[in-house]
Amino acid sequence: MYADYYKYHALGNDYLVIDPNKSNITLTEKNIRLICHRNFGIGSDGILYGPFFQNDSMSQRMSLRIFNPDGSEAEKSGNGLRIFARYLLDQRYISEKEFTLKTAGGTVQVELLDNKGRQIKIDMGTISFFAVNEQLVINNQPLQITSLSIGNPHCVVLCDALSTETVLELGPVIEQHSRFPNRTNVQFLNIIDRRTIQIEIWERGAGYTLASGSSSCAAAGAAYRLGLVDQEVNVLMPGGVIQVKIRHDGHIFMTGPVCAVQSGLFAADLKEILDS
């Protein structure tokens, strides 16, 4: 059945897949903001746009573009990649259990752990650290941060306890701090034990988010670098749990669920606005 969009969520982090092979919607910044708006549009934490195909002598490579609800483009999204992999399975673009996807933040390896794509493992690549356990003063509060990249930027703030109010207050300030010229994702991290951490997330271009795959990897990777956790870590978020495995060299793997929600058509009124 034809659809303009396909909606999925990964632990409450919801994305719309818009397929350029099936849809002629133009994704301008204005249109992305409207489509993602939860009152005036469909509502989502972002848009996954693809697949695009590149033929070479080795294989047919698939890529996608990832857009935040503010219209900006993200380099990588762990939850988004799992969702997009599930979409490829659902639409029969792929039949194999393992394949690669190209993003603006690098190429990742995907492994489907069941026939329906409800549990998916992503090889997220190797973490690059910029600052480890340094102090950053925000709103006159000294914070202990570790900043890093896993194809997209992250700032992990170590906390004794988590507070959503703190995330809402400090998250946007840290995201746009001059230390991060391209803005940054922010994770507030609490260590439960050596195999369990808890985070709350302020996502660049999206705001407060129930769950994030790349944020889970960033927080677990920072905690491992600080010597606070073992190599296998359960990451607790308001939306649920992601499993992260870290190698000694900083290479990181993430496993988590995906749930299909709905597919649909843009009504004529909305489509007229998008086309204007």
mmCIF file of C-alpha atoms in Angstrom:
data_model
loop_
_atom_site.group_PDB
_atom_site.id
_atom_site.type_symbol
_atom_site.label_atom_id
_atom_site.label_comp_id
_atom_site.label_asym_id
_atom_site.label_seq_id
_atom_site.Cartn_x
_atom_site.Cartn_y
_atom_site.Cartn_z
ATOM 1 C CA MET A 1 0.000 0.000 0.000
ATOM 2 C CA TYR A 2 1.283 3.462 -0.926
ATOM 3 C CA ALA A 3 1.935 5.888 1.935
ATOM 4 C CA ASP A 4 3.451 9.358 2.228
ATOM 5 C CA TYR A 5 5.072 8.485 5.536
ATOM 6 C CA TYR A 6 5.757 5.552 7.876
ATOM 7 C CA LYS A 7 5.963 6.143 11.604
ATOM 8 C CA TYR A 8 8.013 4.099 14.073
ATOM 9 C CA HIS A 9 9.353 4.612 17.573
ATOM 10 C CA ALA A 10 12.377 3.300 19.433
ATOM 11 C CA LEU A 11 11.698 3.562 23.173
ATOM 12 C CA GLY A 12 9.419 6.545 22.637
ATOM 13 C CA ASN A 13 11.871 8.338 20.321
ATOM 14 C CA ASP A 14 9.624 8.566 17.251
ATOM 15 C CA TYR A 15 10.600 9.154 13.640
ATOM 16 C CA LEU A 16 8.820 9.436 10.327
ATOM 17 C CA VAL A 17 10.340 7.646 7.359
ATOM 18 C CA ILE A 18 9.747 9.504 4.109
ATOM 19 C CA ASP A 19 10.892 7.490 1.110
ATOM 20 C CA PRO A 20 12.028 9.515 -1.931
ATOM 21 C CA ASN A 21 11.435 6.445 -4.085
ATOM 22 C CA LYS A 22 7.725 6.606 -3.222
ATOM 23 C CA SER A 23 6.976 10.182 -2.164
ATOM 24 C CA ASN A 24 7.443 13.515 -3.957
ATOM 25 C CA ILE A 25 7.351 15.644 -0.785
ATOM 26 C CA THR A 26 10.041 18.353 -0.825
ATOM 27 C CA LEU A 27 11.859 18.444 2.512
ATOM 28 C CA THR A 28 12.656 22.115 2.952
ATOM 29 C CA GLU A 29 13.433 23.377 6.456
ATOM 30 C CA LYS A 30 9.938 24.891 6.617
ATOM 31 C CA ASN A 31 8.286 21.638 5.560
ATOM 32 C CA ILE A 32 10.316 19.555 8.019
ATOM 33 C CA ARG A 33 9.316 21.835 10.887
ATOM 34 C CA LEU A 34 5.648 21.585 9.908
ATOM 35 C CA ILE A 35 5.594 17.816 9.375
ATOM 36 C CA CYS A 36 7.309 17.192 12.741
ATOM 37 C CA HIS A 37 5.111 19.655 14.648
ATOM 38 C CA ARG A 38 2.852 17.784 17.083
ATOM 39 C CA ASN A 39 -0.041 20.226 16.729
ATOM 40 C CA PHE A 40 0.101 21.435 13.136
ATOM 41 C CA GLY A 41 1.687 18.378 11.473
ATOM 42 C CA ILE A 42 2.040 14.625 11.953
ATOM 43 C CA GLY A 43 4.391 14.956 14.923
ATOM 44 C CA SER A 44 7.775 13.307 15.417
ATOM 45 C CA ASP A 45 11.285 13.670 16.829
ATOM 46 C CA GLY A 46 12.655 13.781 13.291
ATOM 47 C CA ILE A 47 12.507 12.516 9.721
ATOM 48 C CA LEU A 48 14.491 9.690 8.140
ATOM 49 C CA TYR A 49 14.771 10.391 4.404
ATOM 50 C CA GLY A 50 15.794 7.509 2.164
ATOM 51 C CA PRO A 51 16.899 5.048 1.003
ATOM 52 C CA PHE A 52 19.286 6.362 -1.612
ATOM 53 C CA PHE A 53 21.270 3.841 -3.630
ATOM 54 C CA GLN A 54 24.862 3.914 -4.809
ATOM 55 C CA ASN A 55 26.067 1.157 -7.115
ATOM 56 C CA ASP A 56 29.738 0.212 -7.206
ATOM 57 C CA SER A 57 31.787 -2.822 -8.129
ATOM 58 C CA MET A 58 31.351 -4.322 -4.664
ATOM 59 C CA SER A 59 27.724 -3.910 -3.725
ATOM 60 C CA GLN A 60 24.631 -1.754 -3.772
ATOM 61 C CA ARG A 61 25.072 0.675 -0.904
ATOM 62 C CA MET A 62 22.154 2.348 0.829
ATOM 63 C CA SER A 63 22.225 5.711 2.544
ATOM 64 C CA LEU A 64 19.805 8.018 4.314
ATOM 65 C CA ARG A 65 19.564 11.577 5.525
ATOM 66 C CA ILE A 66 18.425 12.381 9.077
ATOM 67 C CA PHE A 67 16.560 15.605 9.877
ATOM 68 C CA ASN A 68 15.836 17.102 13.293
ATOM 69 C CA PRO A 69 12.408 18.647 13.955
ATOM 70 C CA ASP A 70 13.935 22.142 13.794
ATOM 71 C CA GLY A 71 14.863 21.480 10.156
ATOM 72 C CA SER A 72 18.590 20.954 10.743
ATOM 73 C CA GLU A 73 20.344 17.821 9.520
ATOM 74 C CA ALA A 74 21.881 15.300 11.931
ATOM 75 C CA GLU A 75 24.980 13.270 11.158
ATOM 76 C CA LYS A 76 23.852 10.101 12.910
ATOM 77 C CA SER A 77 21.068 8.737 15.131
ATOM 78 C CA GLY A 78 21.225 5.341 16.818
ATOM 79 C CA ASN A 79 17.463 5.045 17.266
ATOM 80 C CA GLY A 80 16.909 6.480 13.803
ATOM 81 C CA LEU A 81 19.220 3.891 12.267
ATOM 82 C CA ARG A 82 17.413 1.034 13.973
ATOM 83 C CA ILE A 83 14.072 2.424 12.813
ATOM 84 C CA PHE A 84 15.320 2.878 9.257
ATOM 85 C CA ALA A 85 16.698 -0.674 9.209
ATOM 86 C CA ARG A 86 13.272 -1.939 10.287
ATOM 87 C CA TYR A 87 11.644 0.095 7.511
ATOM 88 C CA LEU A 88 13.990 -1.445 4.927
ATOM 89 C CA LEU A 89 12.982 -4.893 6.143
ATOM 90 C CA ASP A 90 9.269 -4.070 6.196
ATOM 91 C CA GLN A 91 9.385 -2.694 2.644
ATOM 92 C CA ARG A 92 11.556 -5.599 1.417
ATOM 93 C CA TYR A 93 14.471 -3.451 0.397
ATOM 94 C CA ILE A 94 16.639 -5.950 2.237
ATOM 95 C CA SER A 95 16.329 -9.629 3.102
ATOM 96 C CA GLU A 96 19.728 -10.343 4.657
ATOM 97 C CA LYS A 97 20.335 -10.189 8.406
ATOM 98 C CA GLU A 98 23.424 -7.994 8.143
ATOM 99 C CA PHE A 99 24.013 -4.983 5.915
ATOM 100 C CA THR A 100 25.542 -1.512 5.928
ATOM 101 C CA LEU A 101 23.985 1.961 5.929
ATOM 102 C CA LYS A 102 25.758 5.178 5.036
ATOM 103 C CA THR A 103 25.046 8.334 7.043
ATOM 104 C CA ALA A 104 26.578 11.806 7.095
ATOM 105 C CA GLY A 105 28.347 10.630 10.280
ATOM 106 C CA GLY A 106 29.872 7.538 8.685
ATOM 107 C CA THR A 107 28.946 4.030 7.575
ATOM 108 C CA VAL A 108 27.431 1.665 10.144
ATOM 109 C CA GLN A 109 26.918 -2.085 10.225
ATOM 110 C CA VAL A 110 23.391 -3.307 11.008
ATOM 111 C CA GLU A 111 22.386 -6.725 12.364
ATOM 112 C CA LEU A 112 18.745 -7.825 12.606
ATOM 113 C CA LEU A 113 18.390 -10.085 15.641
ATOM 114 C CA ASP A 114 14.955 -11.485 14.755
ATOM 115 C CA ASN A 115 12.898 -12.059 11.619
ATOM 116 C CA LYS A 116 10.578 -9.108 12.246
ATOM 117 C CA GLY A 117 13.238 -6.516 13.011
ATOM 118 C CA ARG A 118 11.988 -5.812 16.515
ATOM 119 C CA GLN A 119 15.477 -6.062 18.032
ATOM 120 C CA ILE A 120 18.362 -4.551 16.092
ATOM 121 C CA LYS A 121 22.077 -4.225 16.779
ATOM 122 C CA ILE A 122 24.110 -1.360 15.327
ATOM 123 C CA ASP A 123 27.893 -1.084 15.112
ATOM 124 C CA MET A 124 28.149 2.636 15.891
ATOM 125 C CA GLY A 125 31.893 2.974 15.237
ATOM 126 C CA THR A 126 34.664 4.318 17.446
ATOM 127 C CA ILE A 127 34.353 7.184 19.904
ATOM 128 C CA SER A 128 36.678 10.183 19.594
ATOM 129 C CA PHE A 129 37.147 12.104 22.847
ATOM 130 C CA PHE A 130 37.705 15.869 22.919
ATOM 131 C CA ALA A 131 37.616 16.515 26.675
ATOM 132 C CA VAL A 132 37.573 14.020 29.544
ATOM 133 C CA ASN A 133 36.286 14.966 33.011
ATOM 134 C CA GLU A 134 36.748 18.703 32.541
ATOM 135 C CA GLN A 135 34.843 21.515 34.227
ATOM 136 C CA LEU A 136 32.270 23.647 32.418
ATOM 137 C CA VAL A 137 30.460 26.446 34.272
ATOM 138 C CA ILE A 138 26.824 26.894 33.195
ATOM 139 C CA ASN A 139 24.499 29.368 34.938
ATOM 140 C CA ASN A 140 27.108 29.703 37.692
ATOM 141 C CA GLN A 141 27.052 25.920 38.212
ATOM 142 C CA PRO A 142 30.351 24.000 37.807
ATOM 143 C CA LEU A 143 29.682 20.814 35.805
ATOM 144 C CA GLN A 144 31.983 17.852 35.176
ATOM 145 C CA ILE A 145 31.770 17.056 31.475
ATOM 146 C CA THR A 146 33.211 14.672 28.927
ATOM 147 C CA SER A 147 32.782 15.714 25.303
ATOM 148 C CA LEU A 148 33.137 13.323 22.384
ATOM 149 C CA SER A 149 31.997 12.361 18.917
ATOM 150 C CA ILE A 150 30.569 9.120 17.619
ATOM 151 C CA GLY A 151 29.874 10.597 14.201
ATOM 152 C CA ASN A 152 27.813 13.293 15.926
ATOM 153 C CA PRO A 153 28.778 15.510 18.902
ATOM 154 C CA HIS A 154 27.935 14.812 22.550
ATOM 155 C CA CYS A 155 28.539 16.401 25.927
ATOM 156 C CA VAL A 156 28.118 14.030 28.881
ATOM 157 C CA VAL A 157 27.465 15.668 32.264
ATOM 158 C CA LEU A 158 28.192 13.491 35.309
ATOM 159 C CA CYS A 159 25.520 13.908 38.015
ATOM 160 C CA ASP A 160 24.868 12.492 41.483
ATOM 161 C CA ALA A 161 21.132 12.436 40.700
ATOM 162 C CA LEU A 162 18.971 13.170 37.675
ATOM 163 C CA SER A 163 16.311 15.842 37.418
ATOM 164 C CA THR A 164 14.174 16.584 34.374
ATOM 165 C CA GLU A 165 14.001 20.195 35.502
ATOM 166 C CA THR A 166 17.799 20.399 35.372
ATOM 167 C CA VAL A 167 17.819 18.931 31.864
ATOM 168 C CA LEU A 168 15.278 21.503 30.691
ATOM 169 C CA GLU A 169 17.210 24.334 32.334
ATOM 170 C CA LEU A 170 20.789 23.443 31.412
ATOM 171 C CA GLY A 171 20.353 21.315 28.277
ATOM 172 C CA PRO A 172 19.636 24.128 25.806
ATOM 173 C CA VAL A 173 22.375 26.316 27.295
ATOM 174 C CA ILE A 174 24.994 23.556 26.930
ATOM 175 C CA GLU A 175 23.736 22.668 23.439
ATOM 176 C CA GLN A 176 24.454 26.184 22.206
ATOM 177 C CA HIS A 177 27.549 26.924 24.309
ATOM 178 C CA SER A 178 30.415 28.573 22.426
ATOM 179 C CA ARG A 179 32.562 25.549 23.260
ATOM 180 C CA PHE A 180 30.452 23.588 20.750
ATOM 181 C CA PRO A 181 30.416 25.604 17.508
ATOM 182 C CA ASN A 182 28.137 23.078 15.737
ATOM 183 C CA ARG A 183 25.931 22.681 18.835
ATOM 184 C CA THR A 184 25.912 19.405 20.739
ATOM 185 C CA ASN A 185 23.705 16.659 22.123
ATOM 186 C CA VAL A 186 23.702 16.626 25.927
ATOM 187 C CA GLN A 187 23.405 13.662 28.291
ATOM 188 C CA PHE A 188 23.004 13.962 32.049
ATOM 189 C CA LEU A 189 24.544 10.789 33.472
ATOM 190 C CA ASN A 190 24.060 8.983 36.792
ATOM 191 C CA ILE A 191 25.997 5.789 37.568
ATOM 192 C CA ILE A 192 23.819 3.081 39.132
ATOM 193 C CA ASP A 193 26.428 0.305 39.220
ATOM 194 C CA ARG A 194 29.191 -1.042 36.978
ATOM 195 C CA ARG A 195 26.710 -2.520 34.507
ATOM 196 C CA THR A 196 23.928 0.065 34.724
ATOM 197 C CA ILE A 197 23.723 3.781 34.050
ATOM 198 C CA GLN A 198 20.802 6.179 33.868
ATOM 199 C CA ILE A 199 20.591 9.192 31.569
ATOM 200 C CA GLU A 200 18.287 12.012 30.623
ATOM 201 C CA ILE A 201 18.770 13.660 27.261
ATOM 202 C CA TRP A 202 18.666 17.054 25.629
ATOM 203 C CA GLU A 203 18.988 16.371 21.911
ATOM 204 C CA ARG A 204 20.467 18.889 19.509
ATOM 205 C CA GLY A 205 17.715 20.230 17.272
ATOM 206 C CA ALA A 206 14.985 18.265 19.065
ATOM 207 C CA GLY A 207 15.073 19.180 22.762
ATOM 208 C CA TYR A 208 14.065 16.888 25.620
ATOM 209 C CA THR A 209 13.923 13.309 24.330
ATOM 210 C CA LEU A 210 12.672 10.099 25.961
ATOM 211 C CA ALA A 211 15.469 7.995 24.478
ATOM 212 C CA SER A 212 18.439 8.219 22.137
ATOM 213 C CA GLY A 213 20.699 5.524 20.745
ATOM 214 C CA SER A 214 23.749 7.662 20.050
ATOM 215 C CA SER A 215 23.303 9.371 23.440
ATOM 216 C CA SER A 216 23.258 5.950 25.117
ATOM 217 C CA CYS A 217 26.516 5.071 23.364
ATOM 218 C CA ALA A 218 28.081 8.425 24.233
ATOM 219 C CA ALA A 219 27.141 8.207 27.914
ATOM 220 C CA ALA A 220 28.251 4.582 28.244
ATOM 221 C CA GLY A 221 31.478 5.341 26.386
ATOM 222 C CA ALA A 222 32.223 8.313 28.641
ATOM 223 C CA ALA A 223 31.475 6.283 31.772
ATOM 224 C CA TYR A 224 33.796 3.524 30.544
ATOM 225 C CA ARG A 225 36.572 6.007 29.761
ATOM 226 C CA LEU A 226 36.219 7.394 33.306
ATOM 227 C CA GLY A 227 36.560 3.863 34.725
ATOM 228 C CA LEU A 228 33.061 3.855 36.207
ATOM 229 C CA VAL A 229 31.505 0.930 34.309
ATOM 230 C CA ASP A 230 32.367 -2.373 32.676
ATOM 231 C CA GLN A 231 32.345 -3.091 28.932
ATOM 232 C CA GLU A 232 28.683 -4.166 28.824
ATOM 233 C CA VAL A 233 26.224 -1.562 30.084
ATOM 234 C CA ASN A 234 22.449 -1.234 30.337
ATOM 235 C CA VAL A 235 21.438 2.378 29.683
ATOM 236 C CA LEU A 236 18.196 3.392 31.439
ATOM 237 C CA MET A 237 16.200 6.271 29.951
ATOM 238 C CA PRO A 238 12.632 7.534 30.478
ATOM 239 C CA GLY A 239 11.585 5.611 27.350
ATOM 240 C CA GLY A 240 13.268 2.307 28.222
ATOM 241 C CA VAL A 241 16.608 0.457 28.089
ATOM 242 C CA ILE A 242 19.330 0.103 25.457
ATOM 243 C CA GLN A 243 22.210 -2.358 25.755
ATOM 244 C CA VAL A 244 25.670 -1.020 24.914
ATOM 245 C CA LYS A 245 28.911 -2.952 24.493
ATOM 246 C CA ILE A 246 32.259 -1.141 24.452
ATOM 247 C CA ARG A 247 35.542 -2.541 23.234
ATOM 248 C CA HIS A 248 38.863 -1.495 24.791
ATOM 249 C CA ASP A 249 39.653 0.655 21.730
ATOM 250 C CA GLY A 250 36.430 2.669 22.109
ATOM 251 C CA HIS A 251 34.522 0.835 19.386
ATOM 252 C CA ILE A 252 30.904 0.637 20.459
ATOM 253 C CA PHE A 253 27.806 -1.460 19.710
ATOM 254 C CA MET A 254 24.176 -0.735 20.572
ATOM 255 C CA THR A 255 21.167 -3.078 20.752
ATOM 256 C CA GLY A 256 17.563 -2.028 21.209
ATOM 257 C CA PRO A 257 13.945 -2.400 20.090
ATOM 258 C CA VAL A 258 11.885 -0.863 17.295
ATOM 259 C CA CYS A 259 8.089 -0.639 17.115
ATOM 260 C CA ALA A 260 6.007 0.184 14.045
ATOM 261 C CA VAL A 261 3.246 2.719 14.741
ATOM 262 C CA GLN A 262 1.410 3.687 11.568
ATOM 263 C CA SER A 263 1.642 4.691 7.928
ATOM 264 C CA GLY A 264 -0.507 7.272 6.208
ATOM 265 C CA LEU A 265 -1.161 9.942 3.641
ATOM 266 C CA PHE A 266 -0.841 13.687 4.006
ATOM 267 C CA ALA A 267 -4.334 15.181 3.763
ATOM 268 C CA ALA A 268 -4.989 17.595 0.918
ATOM 269 C CA ASP A 269 -4.936 20.652 3.213
ATOM 270 C CA LEU A 270 -1.531 19.792 4.668
ATOM 271 C CA LYS A 271 -0.119 18.803 1.293
ATOM 272 C CA GLU A 272 -1.204 22.129 -0.174
ATOM 273 C CA ILE A 273 0.766 23.941 2.522
ATOM 274 C CA LEU A 274 3.799 21.705 1.963
ATOM 275 C CA ASP A 275 3.671 22.338 -1.788
ATOM 276 C CA SER A 276 3.269 26.114 -1.452
#
